Short mmCIF file of C-alpha atoms in Angstrom, two decimals:
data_model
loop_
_atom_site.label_atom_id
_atom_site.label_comp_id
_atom_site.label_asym_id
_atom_site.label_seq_id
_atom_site.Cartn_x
_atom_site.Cartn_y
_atom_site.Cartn_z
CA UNK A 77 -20.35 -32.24 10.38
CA UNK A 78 -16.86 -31.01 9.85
CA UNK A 79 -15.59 -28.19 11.77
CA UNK A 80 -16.72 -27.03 15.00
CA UNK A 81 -18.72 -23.91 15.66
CA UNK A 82 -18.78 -21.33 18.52
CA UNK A 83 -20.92 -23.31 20.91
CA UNK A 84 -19.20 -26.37 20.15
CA UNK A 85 -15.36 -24.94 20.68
CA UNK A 86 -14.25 -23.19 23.97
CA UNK A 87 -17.03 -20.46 24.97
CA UNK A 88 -17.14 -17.50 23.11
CA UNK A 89 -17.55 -13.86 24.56
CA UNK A 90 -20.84 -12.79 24.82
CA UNK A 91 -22.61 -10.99 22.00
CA UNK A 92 -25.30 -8.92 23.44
CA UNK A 93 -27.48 -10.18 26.37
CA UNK A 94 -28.15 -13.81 25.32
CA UNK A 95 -25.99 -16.54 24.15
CA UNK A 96 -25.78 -17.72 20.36
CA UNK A 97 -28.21 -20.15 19.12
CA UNK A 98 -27.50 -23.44 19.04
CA UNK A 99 -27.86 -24.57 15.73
CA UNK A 100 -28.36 -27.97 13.56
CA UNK A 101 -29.10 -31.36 15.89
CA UNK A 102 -27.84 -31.34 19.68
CA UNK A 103 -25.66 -34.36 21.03
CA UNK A 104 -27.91 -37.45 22.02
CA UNK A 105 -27.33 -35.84 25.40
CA UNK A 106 -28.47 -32.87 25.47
CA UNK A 107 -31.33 -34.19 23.24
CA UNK A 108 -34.30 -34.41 26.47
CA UNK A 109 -33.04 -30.90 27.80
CA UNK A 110 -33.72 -29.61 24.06
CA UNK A 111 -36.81 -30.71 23.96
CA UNK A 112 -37.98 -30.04 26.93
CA UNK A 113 -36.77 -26.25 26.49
CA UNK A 114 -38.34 -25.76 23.37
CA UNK A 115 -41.65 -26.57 25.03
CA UNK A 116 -41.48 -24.72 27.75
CA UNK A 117 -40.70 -21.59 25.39
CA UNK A 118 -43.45 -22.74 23.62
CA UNK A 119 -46.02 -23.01 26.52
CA UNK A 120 -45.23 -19.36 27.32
CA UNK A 121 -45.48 -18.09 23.56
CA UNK A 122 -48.66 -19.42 22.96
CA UNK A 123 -49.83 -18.27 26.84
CA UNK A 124 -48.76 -14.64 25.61
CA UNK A 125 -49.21 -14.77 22.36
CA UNK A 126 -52.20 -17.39 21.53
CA UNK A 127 -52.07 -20.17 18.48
CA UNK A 128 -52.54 -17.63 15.26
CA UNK A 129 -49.78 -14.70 16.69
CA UNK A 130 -47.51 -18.05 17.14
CA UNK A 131 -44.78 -19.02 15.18
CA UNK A 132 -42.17 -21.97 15.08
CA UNK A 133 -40.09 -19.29 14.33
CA UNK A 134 -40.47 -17.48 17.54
CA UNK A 135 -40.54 -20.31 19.70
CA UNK A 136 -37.21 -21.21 18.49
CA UNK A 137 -36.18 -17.67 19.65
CA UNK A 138 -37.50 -17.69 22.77
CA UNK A 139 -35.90 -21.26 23.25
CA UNK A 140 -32.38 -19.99 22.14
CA UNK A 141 -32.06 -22.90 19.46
CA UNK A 142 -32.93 -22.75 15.36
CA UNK A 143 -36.18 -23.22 13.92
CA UNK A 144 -34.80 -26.48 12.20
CA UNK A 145 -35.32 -28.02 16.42
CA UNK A 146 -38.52 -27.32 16.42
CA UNK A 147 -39.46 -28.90 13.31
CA UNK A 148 -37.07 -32.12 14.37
CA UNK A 149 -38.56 -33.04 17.21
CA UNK A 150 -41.83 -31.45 16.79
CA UNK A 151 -42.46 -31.39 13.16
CA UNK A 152 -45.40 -28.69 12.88
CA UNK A 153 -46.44 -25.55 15.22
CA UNK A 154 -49.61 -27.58 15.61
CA UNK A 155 -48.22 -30.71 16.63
CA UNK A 156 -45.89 -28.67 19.65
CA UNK A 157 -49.18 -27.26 20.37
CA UNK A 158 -50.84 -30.39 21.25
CA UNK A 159 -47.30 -31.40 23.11
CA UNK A 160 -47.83 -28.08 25.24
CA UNK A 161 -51.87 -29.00 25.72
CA UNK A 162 -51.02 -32.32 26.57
CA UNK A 163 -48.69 -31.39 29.50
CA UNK A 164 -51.01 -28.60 30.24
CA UNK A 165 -53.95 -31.03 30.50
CA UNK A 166 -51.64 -33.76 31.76
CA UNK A 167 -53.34 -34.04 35.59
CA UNK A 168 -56.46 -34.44 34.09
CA UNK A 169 -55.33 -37.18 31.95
CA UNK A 170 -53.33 -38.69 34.88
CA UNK A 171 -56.34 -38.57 36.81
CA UNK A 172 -59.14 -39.81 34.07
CA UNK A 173 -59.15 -43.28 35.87
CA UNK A 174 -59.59 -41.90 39.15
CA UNK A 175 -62.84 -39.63 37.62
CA UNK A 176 -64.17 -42.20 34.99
CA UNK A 177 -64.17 -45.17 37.21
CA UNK A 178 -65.15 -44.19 40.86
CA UNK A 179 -68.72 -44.93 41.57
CA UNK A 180 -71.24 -43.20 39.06
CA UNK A 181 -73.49 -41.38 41.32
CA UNK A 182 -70.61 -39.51 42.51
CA UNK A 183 -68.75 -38.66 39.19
CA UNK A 184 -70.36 -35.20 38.51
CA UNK A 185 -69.01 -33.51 41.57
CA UNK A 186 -64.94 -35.57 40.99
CA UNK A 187 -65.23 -34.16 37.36
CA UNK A 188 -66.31 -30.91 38.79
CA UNK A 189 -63.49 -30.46 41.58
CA UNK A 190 -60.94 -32.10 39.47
CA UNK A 191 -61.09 -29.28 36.47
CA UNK A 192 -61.69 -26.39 39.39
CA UNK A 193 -58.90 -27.53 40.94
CA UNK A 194 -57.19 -27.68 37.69
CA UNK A 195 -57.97 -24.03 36.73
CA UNK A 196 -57.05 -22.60 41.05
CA UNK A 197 -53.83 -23.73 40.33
CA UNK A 198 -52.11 -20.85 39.28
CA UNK A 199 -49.22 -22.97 37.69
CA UNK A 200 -51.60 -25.00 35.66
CA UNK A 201 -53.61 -21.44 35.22
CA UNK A 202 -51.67 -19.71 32.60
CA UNK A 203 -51.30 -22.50 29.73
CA UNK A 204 -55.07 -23.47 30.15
CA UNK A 205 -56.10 -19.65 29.80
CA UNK A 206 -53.99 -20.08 26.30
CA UNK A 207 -55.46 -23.31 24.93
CA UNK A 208 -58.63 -22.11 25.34
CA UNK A 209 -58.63 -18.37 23.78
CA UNK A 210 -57.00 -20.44 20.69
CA UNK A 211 -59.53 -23.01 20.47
CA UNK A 212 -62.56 -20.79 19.96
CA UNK A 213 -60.20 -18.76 17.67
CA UNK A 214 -58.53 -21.36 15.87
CA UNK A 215 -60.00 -24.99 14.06
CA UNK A 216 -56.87 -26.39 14.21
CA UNK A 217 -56.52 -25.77 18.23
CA UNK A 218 -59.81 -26.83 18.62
CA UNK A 219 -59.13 -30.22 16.61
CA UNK A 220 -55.66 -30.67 19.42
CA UNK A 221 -58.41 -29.75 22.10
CA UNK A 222 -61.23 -32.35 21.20
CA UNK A 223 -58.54 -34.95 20.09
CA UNK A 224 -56.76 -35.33 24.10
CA UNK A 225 -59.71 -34.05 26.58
CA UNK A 226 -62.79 -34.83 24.54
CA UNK A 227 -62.01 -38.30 23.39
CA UNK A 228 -59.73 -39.32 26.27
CA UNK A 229 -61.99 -37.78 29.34
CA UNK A 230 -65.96 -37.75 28.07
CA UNK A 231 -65.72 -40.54 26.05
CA UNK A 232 -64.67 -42.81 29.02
CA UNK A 233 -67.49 -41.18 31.13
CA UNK A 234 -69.99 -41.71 27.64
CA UNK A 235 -68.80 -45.46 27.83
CA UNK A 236 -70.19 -45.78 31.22
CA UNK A 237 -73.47 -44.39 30.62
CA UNK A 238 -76.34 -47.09 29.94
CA UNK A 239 -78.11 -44.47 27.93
CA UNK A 240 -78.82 -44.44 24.02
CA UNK A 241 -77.90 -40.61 23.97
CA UNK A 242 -74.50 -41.41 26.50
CA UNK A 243 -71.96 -39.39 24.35
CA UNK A 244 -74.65 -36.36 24.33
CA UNK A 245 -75.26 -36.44 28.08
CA UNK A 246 -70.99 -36.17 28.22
CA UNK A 247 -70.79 -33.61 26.10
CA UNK A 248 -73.41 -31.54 27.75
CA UNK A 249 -71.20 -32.43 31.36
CA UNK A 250 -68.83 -30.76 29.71
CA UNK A 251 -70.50 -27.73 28.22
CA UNK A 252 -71.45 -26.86 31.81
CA UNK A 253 -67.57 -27.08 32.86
CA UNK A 254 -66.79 -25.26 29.86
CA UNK A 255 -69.32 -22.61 30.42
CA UNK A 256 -68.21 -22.51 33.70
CA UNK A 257 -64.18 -22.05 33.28
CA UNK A 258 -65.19 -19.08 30.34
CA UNK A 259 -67.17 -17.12 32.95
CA UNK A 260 -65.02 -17.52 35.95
CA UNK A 261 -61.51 -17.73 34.39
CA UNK A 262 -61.80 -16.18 31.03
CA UNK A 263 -64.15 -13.48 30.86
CA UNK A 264 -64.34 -12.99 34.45
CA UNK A 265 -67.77 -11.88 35.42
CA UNK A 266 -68.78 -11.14 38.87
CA UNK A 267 -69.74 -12.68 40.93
CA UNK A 268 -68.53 -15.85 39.72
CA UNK A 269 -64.88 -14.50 39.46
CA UNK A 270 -64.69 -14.51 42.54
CA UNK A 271 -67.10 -17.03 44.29
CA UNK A 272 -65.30 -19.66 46.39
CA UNK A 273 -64.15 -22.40 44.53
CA UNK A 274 -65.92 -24.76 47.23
CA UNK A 275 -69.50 -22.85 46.79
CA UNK A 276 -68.87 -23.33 42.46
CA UNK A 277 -68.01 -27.00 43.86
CA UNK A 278 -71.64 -27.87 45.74
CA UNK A 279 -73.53 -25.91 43.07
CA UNK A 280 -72.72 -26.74 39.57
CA UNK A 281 -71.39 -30.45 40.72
CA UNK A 282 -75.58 -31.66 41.00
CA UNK A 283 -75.93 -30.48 37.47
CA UNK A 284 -73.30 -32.03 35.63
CA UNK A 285 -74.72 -35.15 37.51
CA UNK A 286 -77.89 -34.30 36.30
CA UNK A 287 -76.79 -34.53 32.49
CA UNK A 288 -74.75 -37.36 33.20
CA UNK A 289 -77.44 -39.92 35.08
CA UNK A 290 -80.56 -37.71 35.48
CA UNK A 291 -83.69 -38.88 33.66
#
């Protein structure tokens, strides 16, 4: 480029409350900080807003750069989705080793405290709550949502599984987590809203055990 513009040249006064949006492709510097802003903005517009009341467009906003960002490093509003459910979903992925390969008599209640744990975290909380209003609402959400937890959690556990029906008896583990979350975290229906965490822990941890390795 030619020229400078205000953000590149000594710093402007203010117009309004915010700065000026950066515009066009930042220095290879600034280039992880970009990035890593746009998703955050994006995390909280699809938290507030949900996939289908989401747009690139606002996401750029809310990140202070132009749209043209978010399509660089991003390329589609479904593709920073799955960015945003893959950070959102990132300790379970971090910890699919740890729940997959421990021994199998004991992997219904480490899949059931680990995605508990996951949703009593009020940090991990919000962006969770988001990815799944938009996947029952939304196929493409739902595609970003089977593509990282589905294949990369059940079908690990399904692998293990001597059975014929293996994938089934994963999927149904993780109907009953599902279920569970929707209830509890979602909807909110007492008395499961509010049940200790530990109680949900020792009650529903048997059953996705059950689907997993019972007869």
């Amino acid at each position: 480029m030619t020229g400078v513009t205000a953000s590149d040249g000594p710093a402007a006064p203010a117009r309004g409350a915010g700065a000026p949006r950066r515009r066009g492709r930042p220095p290879r510097t600034e280039s992880a900080g970009t990035r890593d802003r746009i998703l955050d903005a994006a995390r909280e517009e699809f938290s507030a807003q949900g996939y289908e009341k989401t747009s690139v467009r606002g996401i750029a906003k809310a990140a202070g750069v132009d749209s043209a960002l978010v399509h660089h490093y991003f390329g589609t509003k479904e593709r920073v989705f799955e960015a945003a459910v893959e950070i959102a979903f990132g300790p379970v992925l971090d910890e699919r080793e740890t729940v997959t390969e421990g021994p199998l008599d004991e992997v219904g209640e480490r899949m059931t405290r680990m995605i508990i744990g996951l949703w009593e975290n009020p940090v991990t909380r919000a962006p969770l709550l988001a990815i799944i209003r938009s996947a029952v609402t939304n196929d493409a959400a739902a595609a970003v949502f089977r593509r990282l937890v589905v294949s990369q959690l059940m079908r690990r556990i399904a692998g293990r599984l001597d059975r014929p029906d293996a994938e089934l008896r994963a999927e149904l583990a993780a109907a009953q987590l599902v279920g569970i979350v929707m209830i509890r975290y979602v909807i909110r229906v007492e008395p499961l809203a509010s049940a200790d965490p530990e109680d949900i822990v020792r009650r529903v941890a048997p059953v996705v055990q059950g689907h997993l390795t019972g007869d």
